[in-house]
Amino acid sequence: MTHTKLEYADVILPLAVPLLYTYKIPLFDLDLIKPGMRVLVQLGKKKVYTAIVHSLHNSPPKQYEVKEIQKVLDNTPIIPEIQLKFWDWIAEYYMCSRGEVMKAALPAGLKLESETHVYAKLGEEVIDELENDESLIFQRILSTGSVKISEIAKLFSGKNITPIIQSLIEKQVILAGEEIKEKFKPKIESYITLNGEFSNKLFIEKAFEACKSAPKQQTLFLTFLDLQTKSKNPNFRIKKKDLITKTGIAASVIKELIKKDVLNEINDEVSRIIEVNKNLVDAKTLNTAQIKALQQIHESFTKKDVTLLHGVTASGKTEVYIQYIKDIIAQGKQVLYLLPEIALTTQITQRLQKVFGNKVGIYHSRLHDNERIELWKNLNSCNEESFQIILGVRSAIFLPFSNLGAIIIDEEHETSFKQYDPAPRYNARDSAIVMAKLHNAKTLLGTATPSIETYYNVLQKKYALVELTERHGNFAMPTIEILDLAKAYKQKRMQKNFSKDLLEKIQKNLEEKRQVILFQNRRGYSPYIECTSCGTIPHCIHCDVSLTYHKYSNTLSCHYCGYTIKNKPTCIACGDSSLETMGFGTEKIEEDLKVIFPKSRIARMDLDTTRGKNGYSSLIERFENREIDILIGTQMISKGLDFDNVGLVSVLNADNLLHMPDFRAFERGFHLMVQVAGRAGRSEQAGDVAIQTFSPLHSTINQVKNHDYNTMMKEQLEERQKFIYPPFVRLIKISLKHRDKSKAIKASDYLRSQINNKNYIQILGPEFPPVGKIQNMFVLQILLKVNKKVAYQKIREELFNAITLVKTHADYKSASIHTDVDPY
DNA sequence: AGCACGCCGACT
DNA sequence: GTCGGCGTGCTC
């Protein structure tokens, strides 16, 4: 049998194009090229992109002329075969292009792109013949040799320079060409060594002679010899930075000695990944309940692929995970530990690094691109230095795992596992389960408050269940007290937004030197400002929302598009000065509390106070060290934080958690309140929880009070079944945007008419969402409730066709449409 | 996503 | 009369 080589490659381009593109493989690379490698290809007239080889084949395209691959960038695939299959699954399930998945998956630095550069063809002599702008640009090109067009554009900010460049090219004064730039720069560290053998007396004498007349050089030389002697290392070297800080000697002195051949400077590539302390500690020993849970987990995985670990707050789930990770990596397999965005706290990072040291790699949104690339290279290299455990957020599911044994998804119920914008709009929890199956790995979901969807899968026997019902160390569950705000207002037992009962509790805790956490799910000072004379509320000019008042900057800003204006003392409509701030956020709480408890140390933790790189960890550290008495915070404080001196936790307004126009409102309210309450009493001293509400009889509030997950779950499942919501149907939300309001309405009506009713149990809309205009675009949404029994493949095809019809319709093609599968 | 092509308003 | 704005279509 003759073996024919595969001559064509279908590649994924990092664009929102629906199809793969076919390129011819250069003869030279026929043996080398494999799916999962990066290649450079030209698309269109000049632009060069990095593409990923998806598959190889031997059928020459007939409709068009193929271009050849310009360059193969890798020797071995950087996307393992299984991960490439996983990309396909994401693209299909979440209805987006593979290019969009590629954009989400690859760090920017691994995607090389070409940029147009221009060069001078002629010399200075032609300047006089050029027009004003032309000669300016030409002189700039002459002075540097080669310039990026984008750089010239920056210099002429705002002005369109394309015609000027065009004319220069036409006059044959300059040339243009495409250039690829390597974005990843390895970190270089300078080391200083002796420029000869330490034991070579002749060298040392000569060196000493060389710096005899310069006292500073002499001191440096002697200090260096001293350091080397102490190190007892004949190949001793020291970081240039350290040498400077240790000796206080200027860099210029070092430079002189290098010039005199006494010292030598070596530049070495170093890792950006911070080395952790190698003094590892043993994992904490598990208590009986935890040991039993671990056994049950192992046992359940012999029958099922997914297990839910339902453990009450402070039951010590993390310790169980750590032991489980130990068991998996002992088999030589990798573990992915997923956490929600906000919860990637230093607390958990440190706990894992203490036990596993350099085996742990961290992947989160604040990482720089170069650090991401190093993590990729580390996993791609597959050697002893490779990480075996990755602790990461949502996007970590795209890392190049080659030997995955298990995925742990902590705080499984968290909504931040779902990406909303841009596409792919994937849920990392659900996707991870699929990925685990592709790798033949197991998934462990953990939480104190399982999502309704997950628990339903347990009831359907799809997932196994393991429970931890007792708090670690047998600490008592906190007592939860409901404070009736309506009653408090009536009896005039209110001060600002605090009931007298709550203030008394805070006072008592402060006296006992115990800390207090207050939860308010809204940042800023107040959600909006209202003129009490004419009722005007300032709105965003681009979006259909009221502007949020920020006191520290005295501004009103739009949380949708960022539109910000200065806050004026008088009403913009009637000029009256009777403006009032409505509602309250964490900033206002902080201000009021400082007046009520002037002697207490009060801090606030929300998006605004944790923006800086260390803002978050320093706040936690200060709280841990008891430098803060009262901590006010948003969602952020509800996740996985473990403090042992918290005596009181309070939810300041439970109602705005529950009364949201969302079928998940009660479930989420329950999750949030239970998680917040869980911050109390994590030591021998019990902790109290107080919830302020206008609806003390609300069933969800009482389920929280009684720590009664099961009743909440059953009640919610009944509601979902009755009103046809997940997990009984699959939701697909289609959003259509258009600049023109009436066209937006017509286009969405047309789209609705193209959707086949038979495939759906219910179709809602098109309707304007609560915010019907964002950045001057009118938005309409259609909500589809999909019968899970109908083949999903069929639904996708039908929807794709309907959307294509709108996009090619003469009147509606400027509408932009996106789909969100399993939306939140 | 770019980039080229093509059709209507504000300038000389 | 043109220059140049952006809406639209295509890229292997």
XYZ file of C-alpha atoms in Angstrom, chain A residues 76-761:
686
model
C 5.009 19.629 18.959
C 1.303 20.454 19.320
C 0.607 23.063 21.979
C -3.052 22.044 22.169
C -3.342 18.363 23.136
C -5.714 16.328 20.997
C -8.299 15.971 23.759
C -8.354 19.712 24.413
C -8.916 20.329 20.699
C -11.929 18.039 20.847
C -13.057 19.963 23.893
C -12.851 23.218 21.863
C -15.174 21.623 19.308
C -17.626 20.707 22.013
C -17.650 24.256 23.480
C -18.152 25.788 20.028
C -21.055 23.473 19.269
C -22.808 23.502 22.613
C -22.526 27.258 23.206
C -23.129 28.070 19.534
C -20.040 30.081 18.755
C -17.152 29.749 16.310
C -14.047 27.723 17.058
C -12.122 30.943 16.498
C -13.906 32.516 19.439
C -12.965 29.535 21.592
C -9.369 29.912 20.436
C -9.397 33.567 21.435
C -10.609 32.674 24.920
C -8.226 29.757 25.297
C -4.852 31.049 24.138
C -2.882 33.744 25.985
C -2.491 36.770 23.702
C 1.261 36.288 23.411
C 0.881 32.918 21.732
C -1.190 34.524 18.979
C 1.276 36.312 16.731
C -0.103 38.849 14.320
C 1.418 40.796 11.508
C 1.615 44.537 11.437
C 2.322 46.781 8.481
C 5.698 48.498 8.603
C 6.955 51.137 6.199
C 10.540 51.758 5.062
C 12.200 54.583 3.179
C 13.042 53.814 -0.437
C 14.528 57.193 -1.344
C 16.590 59.651 0.692
C 16.341 63.215 2.044
C 16.609 64.714 -1.430
C 12.894 64.168 -2.104
C 11.590 65.994 0.974
C 11.095 69.278 -0.888
C 8.864 67.605 -3.415
C 6.489 66.324 -0.750
C 3.466 67.966 0.780
C 3.424 69.066 4.392
C 2.046 65.949 6.107
C 3.849 63.671 3.696
C 7.231 65.144 4.508
C 6.514 64.948 8.269
C 5.805 61.242 8.016
C 8.668 60.649 5.638
C 11.172 62.317 7.953
C 9.941 60.159 10.800
C 10.480 57.042 8.649
C 13.916 58.243 7.581
C 15.047 58.790 11.160
C 14.139 55.295 12.434
C 14.502 53.103 9.368
C 11.314 51.098 9.820
C 8.095 52.281 11.473
C 4.802 50.603 12.335
C 1.839 52.300 10.673
C 0.018 52.166 14.004
C 2.845 54.203 15.557
C 2.541 56.903 12.925
C -1.203 56.915 13.527
C -0.560 57.527 17.235
C 1.609 60.551 16.395
C -1.146 62.001 14.240
C -3.828 61.162 16.785
C -7.284 61.247 15.302
C -6.184 62.045 11.780
C -6.632 59.520 9.013
C -3.129 58.857 7.729
C -3.951 56.053 5.276
C -4.251 58.359 2.202
C -0.944 60.084 3.038
C 0.872 56.741 3.325
C -0.870 55.600 0.160
C 0.359 58.617 -1.732
C 3.920 58.139 -0.462
C 3.852 54.564 -1.691
C 2.479 55.665 -5.053
C 5.229 58.239 -5.390
C 7.643 55.323 -4.745
C 9.204 57.191 -1.843
C 8.482 54.452 0.701
C 7.779 50.718 0.769
C 5.365 48.773 2.941
C 5.673 45.234 4.303
C 4.144 42.930 6.902
C 6.138 42.028 9.984
C 5.509 39.505 12.715
C 6.531 40.409 16.201
C 7.190 37.935 18.964
C 5.199 39.088 21.954
C 6.537 36.804 24.626
C 9.668 38.156 26.265
C 11.477 35.827 28.654
C 12.431 37.441 31.925
C 16.157 38.080 32.033
C 18.131 38.328 35.254
C 21.726 39.593 35.441
C 24.179 37.629 37.543
C 27.687 38.647 38.546
C 30.554 36.161 38.837
C 34.301 36.343 39.046
C 35.883 36.544 35.633
C 38.307 33.737 36.505
C 38.940 30.846 38.876
C 38.513 31.673 42.545
C 41.400 29.302 43.322
C 43.670 30.870 40.736
C 46.029 33.020 42.839
C 47.505 34.728 39.833
C 44.081 35.888 38.673
C 43.139 37.174 42.123
C 46.413 39.082 42.448
C 46.032 40.614 39.022
C 42.462 41.577 39.754
C 43.487 43.176 43.043
C 46.179 45.125 41.275
C 43.648 46.369 38.739
C 41.417 48.036 41.317
C 44.081 49.133 43.800
C 43.815 52.799 42.973
C 39.998 52.917 43.130
C 38.782 52.457 46.722
C 35.137 51.804 45.806
C 36.092 49.144 43.308
C 38.403 47.624 45.876
C 35.663 47.425 48.504
C 33.343 45.821 45.999
C 35.974 43.280 45.000
C 36.729 42.369 48.604
C 33.043 42.091 49.459
C 32.564 39.826 46.484
C 35.467 37.589 47.496
C 34.018 37.474 50.974
C 30.582 36.430 49.693
C 32.139 33.765 47.522
C 34.243 32.397 50.386
C 31.163 32.189 52.601
C 29.165 30.407 49.923
C 31.876 27.737 49.573
C 30.819 27.466 45.940
C 33.574 27.692 43.313
C 30.944 28.690 40.731
C 29.397 31.306 42.993
C 27.172 33.903 41.370
C 24.893 36.595 42.716
C 22.044 38.587 41.225
C 23.259 42.015 40.196
C 20.274 43.570 41.975
C 21.096 41.769 45.226
C 24.745 42.748 45.019
C 23.766 46.391 44.689
C 21.280 46.305 47.551
C 23.550 44.286 49.830
C 26.691 46.359 49.381
C 25.148 49.712 48.600
C 27.657 50.084 45.779
C 26.556 51.822 42.603
C 25.986 49.854 39.415
C 28.640 51.971 37.712
C 31.330 50.510 40.006
C 30.296 46.987 39.008
C 30.437 48.080 35.396
C 34.011 49.334 35.842
C 35.143 46.005 37.287
C 33.503 44.162 34.423
C 35.397 46.439 32.026
C 38.629 45.541 33.813
C 37.854 41.820 33.377
C 37.675 41.300 37.131
C 33.986 40.473 37.257
C 31.729 38.962 34.662
C 28.061 39.587 33.932
C 25.822 36.714 32.794
C 22.262 37.188 31.563
C 20.008 34.255 32.277
C 16.416 33.467 31.454
C 14.439 33.045 34.654
C 10.887 32.054 35.453
C 8.248 34.589 36.428
C 6.461 31.979 38.450
C 7.252 32.741 42.039
C 9.150 30.030 43.846
C 7.365 28.998 46.967
C 8.919 28.074 50.250
C 10.142 24.519 50.018
C 9.450 23.767 53.676
C 6.303 21.811 53.136
C 3.901 20.978 55.901
C 1.888 17.850 56.106
C -1.781 18.142 55.363
C -3.936 18.349 58.460
C -5.154 14.961 59.616
C -8.771 14.381 58.813
C -11.415 13.802 61.434
C -13.665 10.749 61.310
C -16.346 12.439 59.254
C -13.802 13.687 56.712
C -12.122 10.284 56.415
C -15.496 8.731 55.799
C -16.317 11.356 53.179
C -13.020 10.746 51.379
C -13.676 7.014 51.297
C -17.162 7.626 49.966
C -15.771 9.899 47.251
C -13.352 7.238 46.046
C -16.073 4.636 46.183
C -18.612 6.765 44.313
C -16.153 7.304 41.478
C -16.078 3.599 40.773
C -19.726 3.948 39.714
C -20.237 7.570 38.661
C -18.129 10.219 36.898
C -19.397 13.126 38.956
C -19.764 13.393 42.718
C -21.274 16.206 44.739
C -19.651 16.869 48.116
C -22.355 18.661 50.077
C -20.740 19.900 53.270
C -22.118 22.551 55.604
C -20.050 25.739 55.989
C -16.828 25.172 57.968
C -17.111 21.393 57.633
C -13.548 21.227 56.303
C -14.147 20.493 52.624
C -10.778 21.933 51.667
C -8.960 19.344 53.784
C -10.891 16.587 52.051
C -9.934 18.052 48.657
C -6.272 18.169 49.693
C -6.271 14.495 50.645
C -8.101 13.628 47.451
C -5.563 15.586 45.374
C -2.772 13.679 47.134
C -4.348 10.399 46.079
C -4.676 11.489 42.438
C -1.190 12.940 41.992
C 0.215 9.813 43.612
C -1.069 8.053 40.489
C 1.008 10.506 38.435
C -2.047 12.373 37.172
C -2.922 16.066 37.020
C -5.620 17.783 39.063
C -7.509 20.938 38.112
C -8.946 22.822 41.088
C -11.487 25.398 39.923
C -12.650 28.310 42.035
C -15.001 31.205 41.280
C -13.299 34.436 40.233
C -13.808 36.326 43.472
C -12.797 33.494 45.742
C -9.272 32.921 44.515
C -8.073 34.061 47.865
C -4.585 33.968 49.207
C -6.026 31.784 51.942
C -6.654 28.780 49.707
C -3.572 29.403 47.566
C -1.393 29.325 50.661
C -3.039 26.213 52.062
C -2.362 24.315 48.844
C 1.165 25.632 48.411
C 2.042 24.716 51.981
C 1.213 21.104 51.262
C 2.153 20.755 47.592
C 4.804 23.461 47.133
C 6.025 23.905 43.576
C 3.623 21.330 42.220
C 0.870 23.954 42.272
C 0.354 26.349 39.370
C -1.959 29.327 39.777
C -4.102 30.745 36.969
C -6.302 33.786 37.530
C -7.452 36.951 35.825
C -4.835 39.239 37.347
C -1.948 37.296 35.821
C 0.123 39.066 33.190
C 0.192 37.565 29.746
C 3.852 36.584 30.005
C 3.062 34.672 33.206
C 0.212 32.882 31.440
C 2.551 31.850 28.648
C 5.057 30.460 31.135
C 2.303 28.380 32.690
C 1.379 27.073 29.221
C 4.978 26.247 28.446
C 5.317 24.540 31.796
C 2.327 22.277 31.127
C 3.376 21.675 27.511
C 6.849 20.586 28.512
C 5.542 17.514 30.397
C 8.570 16.903 32.603
C 9.333 16.712 36.337
C 9.096 20.484 36.633
C 5.559 20.525 35.260
C 2.758 21.417 37.591
C 0.569 18.578 38.718
C -2.064 20.745 40.324
C -3.575 23.810 38.708
C -5.545 26.143 40.941
C -7.492 28.363 38.633
C -10.571 30.314 37.696
C -13.025 29.741 34.844
C -10.602 30.117 31.948
C -8.187 27.534 33.414
C -10.279 24.827 31.718
C -8.492 25.759 28.486
C -4.990 24.965 29.738
C -3.121 22.212 27.857
C -3.758 19.292 30.195
C -2.324 16.062 28.949
C -2.892 13.668 31.800
C -5.827 14.875 33.812
C -7.017 12.634 36.641
C -9.586 14.790 38.399
C -11.289 18.172 38.411
C -12.450 19.722 41.659
C -15.013 22.496 41.353
C -15.263 24.365 44.613
C -18.281 26.573 45.336
C -20.015 24.761 42.514
C -23.152 26.928 42.840
C -21.317 30.167 41.997
C -22.569 32.121 39.001
C -19.151 33.516 38.120
C -18.320 30.175 36.486
C -20.485 31.400 33.639
C -18.895 33.724 31.120
C -21.311 36.282 29.794
C -19.371 38.429 27.365
C -17.702 37.963 24.931
C -18.398 34.579 23.300
C -17.814 31.747 24.084
C -20.549 32.151 26.706
C -19.562 29.008 28.511
C -20.227 27.671 31.961
C -16.893 26.429 33.288
C -18.580 24.025 35.735
C -20.629 22.273 33.066
C -17.823 22.395 30.517
C -15.337 20.977 33.025
C -17.557 17.943 33.528
C -17.519 17.328 29.776
C -13.768 17.891 29.620
C -13.210 15.454 32.484
C -15.137 12.802 30.571
C -12.982 13.381 27.482
C -9.894 12.849 29.654
C -11.448 9.879 31.423
C -11.144 11.879 34.631
C -13.519 12.369 37.561
C -15.272 15.551 38.669
C -15.816 16.468 42.297
C -18.292 19.294 42.908
C -18.174 20.887 46.338
C -20.354 23.431 48.130
C -22.400 24.116 51.227
C -25.327 25.170 49.064
C -25.588 23.077 45.882
C -27.219 24.672 42.877
C -30.687 23.391 42.082
C -29.416 22.012 38.768
C -26.686 19.971 40.425
C -28.920 18.646 43.164
C -31.487 17.620 40.583
C -28.773 15.556 38.890
C -28.134 13.884 42.239
C -31.838 13.091 42.606
C -31.850 11.713 39.052
C -28.918 9.468 40.071
C -26.641 11.064 37.468
C -24.269 12.336 40.156
C -23.240 10.622 43.367
C -23.703 12.414 46.694
C -21.362 12.597 49.675
C -22.334 14.649 52.716
C -20.529 16.378 55.564
C -23.169 17.409 58.050
C -21.051 18.542 60.972
C -18.800 21.546 61.315
C -15.139 20.785 61.687
C -14.104 20.620 65.363
C -17.776 20.299 66.231
C -18.282 24.048 66.296
C -21.943 24.914 66.510
C -23.845 26.192 63.518
C -24.494 29.905 64.059
C -27.855 30.997 65.449
C -29.659 33.139 62.947
C -31.974 35.884 64.105
C -34.419 37.692 61.848
C -34.830 41.420 62.495
C -38.127 42.833 61.246
C -37.423 46.211 59.647
C -41.094 47.158 59.181
C -41.674 46.705 62.891
C -38.502 48.592 63.770
C -39.535 51.556 61.618
C -43.003 51.580 63.171
C -41.594 51.561 66.686
C -39.039 54.174 65.614
C -36.244 51.812 66.577
C -34.130 52.694 63.519
C -30.988 54.730 63.129
C -30.045 55.289 59.487
C -30.261 51.818 57.947
C -29.660 49.928 61.174
C -32.245 48.654 63.588
C -31.577 49.362 67.247
C -31.423 45.599 67.867
C -28.600 45.259 65.365
C -26.695 48.213 66.784
C -26.939 46.698 70.266
C -25.544 43.423 68.970
C -22.660 45.200 67.262
C -21.971 47.175 70.446
C -21.894 43.991 72.526
C -19.459 42.288 70.172
C -17.158 45.295 70.066
C -17.072 45.306 73.849
C -16.151 41.621 73.850
C -13.384 42.393 71.336
C -14.932 40.196 68.698
C -15.123 41.190 65.073
C -18.204 42.043 63.033
C -18.931 41.476 59.354
C -21.730 43.437 57.652
C -22.996 42.388 54.262
C -24.639 44.691 51.745
C -24.883 43.494 48.191
C -24.389 46.862 46.576
C -21.269 48.913 46.182
C -21.024 52.664 45.844
C -22.843 55.188 47.973
C -26.368 54.962 46.674
C -27.912 53.497 43.540
C -29.371 56.793 42.361
C -30.212 60.396 43.160
C -33.729 61.779 43.065
C -34.993 65.348 43.096
C -37.715 65.421 45.756
C -39.188 68.531 44.202
C -39.811 67.313 40.626
C -38.994 63.601 40.859
C -36.217 63.685 38.262
C -33.640 60.900 38.423
C -30.464 61.453 36.327
C -30.152 58.788 33.623
C -27.372 57.664 31.324
C -27.520 59.262 27.878
C -26.429 56.012 26.151
C -28.223 53.408 28.242
C -31.634 52.975 29.768
C -30.486 53.061 33.426
C -30.236 55.555 36.262
C -26.774 56.794 37.184
C -25.134 55.521 40.358
C -23.891 58.070 42.845
C -20.281 57.732 44.045
C -19.582 59.986 46.941
C -15.770 59.872 47.156
C -15.432 61.163 43.603
C -18.701 63.139 43.697
C -19.745 61.675 40.384
C -22.726 59.972 38.828
C -21.759 57.068 36.626
C -23.316 54.396 34.465
C -22.379 50.837 35.425
C -23.166 49.635 31.898
C -21.053 51.893 29.680
C -18.953 53.874 32.121
C -20.521 57.248 31.230
C -19.643 59.565 34.112
C -20.651 63.129 34.962
C -19.882 65.426 37.882
C -22.621 65.523 40.455
C -24.243 68.961 40.615
C -25.807 70.401 43.787
C -29.012 71.283 41.970
C -31.508 69.268 39.931
C -30.678 69.080 36.236
C -34.357 69.490 35.340
C -35.855 72.068 37.721
C -32.772 73.576 39.336
C -34.089 72.888 42.824
C -31.542 71.880 45.440
C -33.717 69.282 47.164
C -31.753 66.276 45.919
C -31.784 63.077 47.908
C -29.729 59.925 47.647
C -31.912 56.847 47.397
C -31.124 53.369 48.660
C -27.746 52.544 50.143
C -24.482 50.892 49.197
C -21.376 49.844 51.123
C -19.893 53.327 50.936
C -22.862 54.886 52.700
C -22.936 52.131 55.319
C -19.293 52.825 56.086
C -19.921 56.554 56.444
C -22.928 56.138 58.738
C -21.237 53.514 60.862
C -18.203 55.722 61.440
C -20.536 58.283 62.999
C -22.278 55.718 65.216
C -19.087 53.909 66.320
C -16.431 56.638 66.104
C -13.881 54.655 68.117
C -14.045 51.464 66.064
C -11.780 50.600 63.193
C -14.081 50.191 60.201
C -13.092 48.997 56.729
C -14.909 48.323 53.521
C -14.268 45.523 51.054
C -15.784 45.806 47.602
C -14.732 46.230 43.993
C -13.705 49.832 44.667
C -11.381 49.118 47.600
C -9.741 45.991 46.165
C -8.804 47.314 42.722
C -5.077 47.472 43.441
C -2.892 44.433 43.119
C -2.735 43.741 46.852
C -5.870 45.554 47.955
C -7.732 42.340 48.559
C -5.082 40.382 50.413
C -4.015 43.318 52.555
C -7.596 43.861 53.728
C -7.876 40.190 54.636
C -4.554 40.289 56.414
C -5.566 43.323 58.440
C -8.816 41.647 59.401
C -7.018 38.449 60.363
C -4.577 40.428 62.512
C -7.557 42.048 64.197
C -6.621 45.509 62.992
C -10.199 45.916 61.791
C -13.238 45.721 64.085
C -16.037 45.993 61.551
C -15.742 44.862 57.953
C -18.409 45.971 55.479
C -18.501 44.113 52.209
C -20.311 42.905 49.132
C -20.496 39.309 47.770
C -16.749 39.262 48.061
C -16.816 38.567 51.797
C -19.119 35.572 51.463
C -16.642 33.240 49.781
C -14.395 30.810 51.557
C -12.926 33.272 54.020
C -11.945 31.706 57.286
C -11.627 33.998 60.310
C -11.755 32.677 63.833
C -12.790 35.761 65.809
C -16.007 36.752 64.081
C -18.802 37.094 66.653
C -21.482 38.652 64.477
C -22.392 38.580 60.820
C -25.277 40.634 59.526
C -27.150 40.871 56.250
C -28.323 44.487 56.180
C -31.072 44.114 53.640
C -32.223 40.654 52.642
C -35.053 42.005 50.497
C -32.976 43.321 47.632
C -31.461 39.845 47.387
C -34.833 38.142 47.061
C -36.948 40.540 45.058
C -35.190 40.343 41.746
C -36.966 39.623 38.471
C -35.202 36.281 38.032
C -36.359 32.727 38.501
C -33.179 32.017 40.436
C -33.609 34.935 42.868
C -34.690 32.841 45.874
C -32.053 30.216 45.242
C -29.325 32.823 44.970
C -30.601 34.717 47.974
C -30.445 31.491 49.957
C -26.907 30.688 48.745
C -25.664 34.125 49.573
C -27.202 34.354 53.015
C -26.075 30.865 54.044
C -22.557 31.565 52.788
C -22.413 34.902 54.585
C -23.790 33.318 57.748
C -21.093 30.670 57.426
C -18.431 33.284 58.168
C -19.629 33.314 61.785
C -18.554 30.954 64.543
C -15.594 29.269 62.900
C -13.987 28.569 66.286
C -15.000 27.317 69.732
C -16.893 30.510 70.461
C -20.234 30.383 68.714
C -21.163 33.164 66.349
C -24.406 35.031 65.745
C -26.078 36.016 62.529
C -28.665 38.775 62.164
C -30.706 39.307 59.033
C -32.587 42.580 58.562
C -35.656 42.285 56.354
C -39.067 43.776 55.608
C -40.443 40.306 54.946
C -39.639 38.182 58.018
C -42.217 35.591 57.008
C -40.688 34.926 53.591
C -40.131 31.198 53.188
C -36.555 31.611 51.909
C -35.638 33.717 54.948
C -36.944 31.004 57.215
C -35.099 28.295 55.302
C -31.909 30.251 55.902
C -32.779 30.664 59.585
C -33.287 26.915 59.973
C -30.247 25.931 57.837
C -32.753 23.988 55.820
C -31.310 23.353 52.374
C -33.640 20.450 51.583
C -36.867 22.405 51.984
C -35.483 25.245 49.880
C -34.396 22.806 47.198
C -37.726 20.966 47.109
C -39.716 24.175 47.053
C -37.586 25.600 44.240
C -37.790 22.402 42.208
C -41.576 22.507 42.463
C -41.603 26.131 41.317
C -39.276 25.412 38.433
C -41.400 22.518 37.279
C -44.563 24.561 37.550
C -43.227 27.579 35.661
C -41.108 25.560 33.226
C -37.548 26.508 34.095
C -34.249 24.619 34.387
C -33.437 21.914 35.280
C -36.667 20.799 33.559
C -35.876 22.634 30.324
C -32.776 24.038 28.698
C -32.806 27.811 28.281
C -31.422 29.662 25.273
C -31.468 33.430 25.295
C -31.148 35.240 21.986
C -30.317 38.949 22.103
C -30.719 41.194 19.105
C -29.238 44.688 18.961
C -29.889 47.481 16.522
C -29.218 51.203 16.423
C -32.723 51.838 15.150
C -35.510 51.060 17.626
C -38.223 50.149 15.137
C -35.831 48.020 13.109
C -34.759 46.238 16.267
C -38.394 45.401 16.970
C -39.140 44.317 13.404
C -35.964 42.262 13.074
C -36.631 40.414 16.321
C -40.256 39.769 15.331
C -38.964 38.366 12.063
C -36.467 36.173 13.907
C -39.251 34.956 16.187
C -41.352 34.013 13.153
C -38.514 31.908 11.773
C -38.191 29.820 14.933
C -40.036 26.548 14.761
C -42.463 26.266 17.696
C -42.429 22.489 17.686
C -38.946 22.252 19.157
C -39.749 24.339 22.190
C -41.973 23.981 25.169
